[in-house]
Amino acid sequence: VVQVREKKGPLRAAIPYMPFPVAVICLFLNTFVPGLGTFVSAFTVLCGARTDLPDRHMCCVFWLNIAAALIQILTAIVMVGWIMSIFWGMDMVILASKYS
């Protein structure tokens, strides 16, 4: 039996496991306003949402999500941030479907 495990960087591992409807709303927000859904998802960490960074304090994970949102907003001008924002939202929905 072969098992494949994806190694995530700190920004990617900071994506919170949210309830499915919240993740869909964040995807919708990220699609039309890059970084807004990621910004909203940062506050779900403060409300107790689980992440793949169990050894980090919730404030650190919150600021990692805020940093990801700022990166998405600042690079949206050259389309990179917009594409990153949409993929970020899709990851939120995938994690939420696994969480349910």
Coordinates of C-alpha atoms in Angstrom, one line a residue:
V1 CA 0.0 0.0 0.0
V2 CA 1.4 3.4 -1.0
Q3 CA 0.3 6.5 0.7
V4 CA 0.8 10.0 -0.7
R5 CA 0.9 12.9 1.7
E6 CA 0.9 16.5 0.5
K7 CA 3.3 18.8 2.3
K8 CA 1.7 22.2 2.7
G9 CA 3.5 25.5 3.4
P10 CA 2.5 27.6 6.4
L11 CA 0.2 29.9 4.4
R12 CA -1.6 26.9 2.8
A13 CA -1.8 25.0 6.0
A14 CA -3.4 28.1 7.7
I15 CA -6.6 27.7 5.7
P16 CA -9.3 27.0 8.2
Y17 CA -11.8 24.1 8.1
M18 CA -15.1 25.9 8.0
P19 CA -18.7 24.8 7.7
F20 CA -19.6 24.2 4.1
P21 CA -22.0 27.2 3.6
V22 CA -19.3 29.6 5.1
A23 CA -16.7 28.2 2.7
V24 CA -19.0 28.7 -0.3
I25 CA -19.6 32.3 0.7
C26 CA -15.8 32.8 1.1
L27 CA -15.3 31.3 -2.4
F28 CA -18.0 33.6 -3.8
L29 CA -16.3 36.6 -2.1
N30 CA -12.9 35.6 -3.3
T31 CA -14.2 35.3 -6.9
F32 CA -15.5 38.8 -7.1
V33 CA -13.3 40.7 -4.7
P34 CA -9.9 39.1 -4.4
G35 CA -8.8 38.5 -0.8
L36 CA -12.1 39.4 0.8
G37 CA -13.1 35.7 1.4
T38 CA -9.7 35.0 2.8
F39 CA -10.0 38.0 5.1
V40 CA -13.4 36.7 6.3
S41 CA -12.0 33.2 6.8
A42 CA -9.2 34.6 9.0
F43 CA -11.9 35.6 11.6
T44 CA -13.3 32.0 11.6
V45 CA -9.9 31.0 13.1
L46 CA -10.6 33.3 16.0
C47 CA -14.0 31.6 16.4
G48 CA -12.4 28.2 16.8
A49 CA -12.0 26.9 13.2
R50 CA -9.4 24.1 13.0
T51 CA -6.4 24.3 10.7
D52 CA -3.5 22.1 9.7
L53 CA -1.2 24.1 12.0
P54 CA -2.1 22.6 15.4
D55 CA 1.2 23.7 17.0
R56 CA 0.7 27.4 16.3
H57 CA -1.3 29.8 18.4
M58 CA -4.6 31.0 16.9
C59 CA -3.4 34.6 16.7
C60 CA -0.4 33.5 14.6
V61 CA -2.7 31.5 12.2
F62 CA -5.1 34.5 12.1
W63 CA -2.2 36.8 10.9
L64 CA -1.1 34.2 8.4
N65 CA -4.6 34.3 6.9
I66 CA -4.5 38.1 6.9
A67 CA -1.1 38.1 5.2
A68 CA -2.6 35.7 2.5
A69 CA -5.5 38.1 2.0
L70 CA -3.1 41.1 1.6
I71 CA -1.0 39.2 -0.9
Q72 CA -4.1 38.4 -2.9
I73 CA -5.3 42.0 -2.8
L74 CA -2.0 43.5 -3.7
T75 CA -1.2 41.1 -6.6
A76 CA -4.8 41.2 -8.0
I77 CA -3.7 44.1 -10.3
V78 CA -1.6 41.7 -12.4
M79 CA -4.3 38.9 -12.2
V80 CA -2.0 36.6 -10.1
G81 CA -3.8 37.5 -6.8
W82 CA -7.2 37.1 -8.4
I83 CA -6.3 33.6 -9.6
M84 CA -4.7 32.8 -6.3
S85 CA -7.8 34.0 -4.5
I86 CA -10.1 31.8 -6.5
F87 CA -7.9 28.7 -5.9
W88 CA -7.8 29.6 -2.2
G89 CA -11.6 29.7 -2.1
M90 CA -11.8 26.3 -3.9
D91 CA -9.4 24.9 -1.3
M92 CA -11.7 26.2 1.5
V93 CA -14.7 24.4 -0.1
I94 CA -12.7 21.2 -0.5
L95 CA -11.5 21.3 3.1
A96 CA -15.1 22.1 4.2
S97 CA -16.4 19.1 2.3
K98 CA -13.9 16.9 4.0
Y99 CA -14.8 18.4 7.4
S100 CA -18.5 17.7 7.0

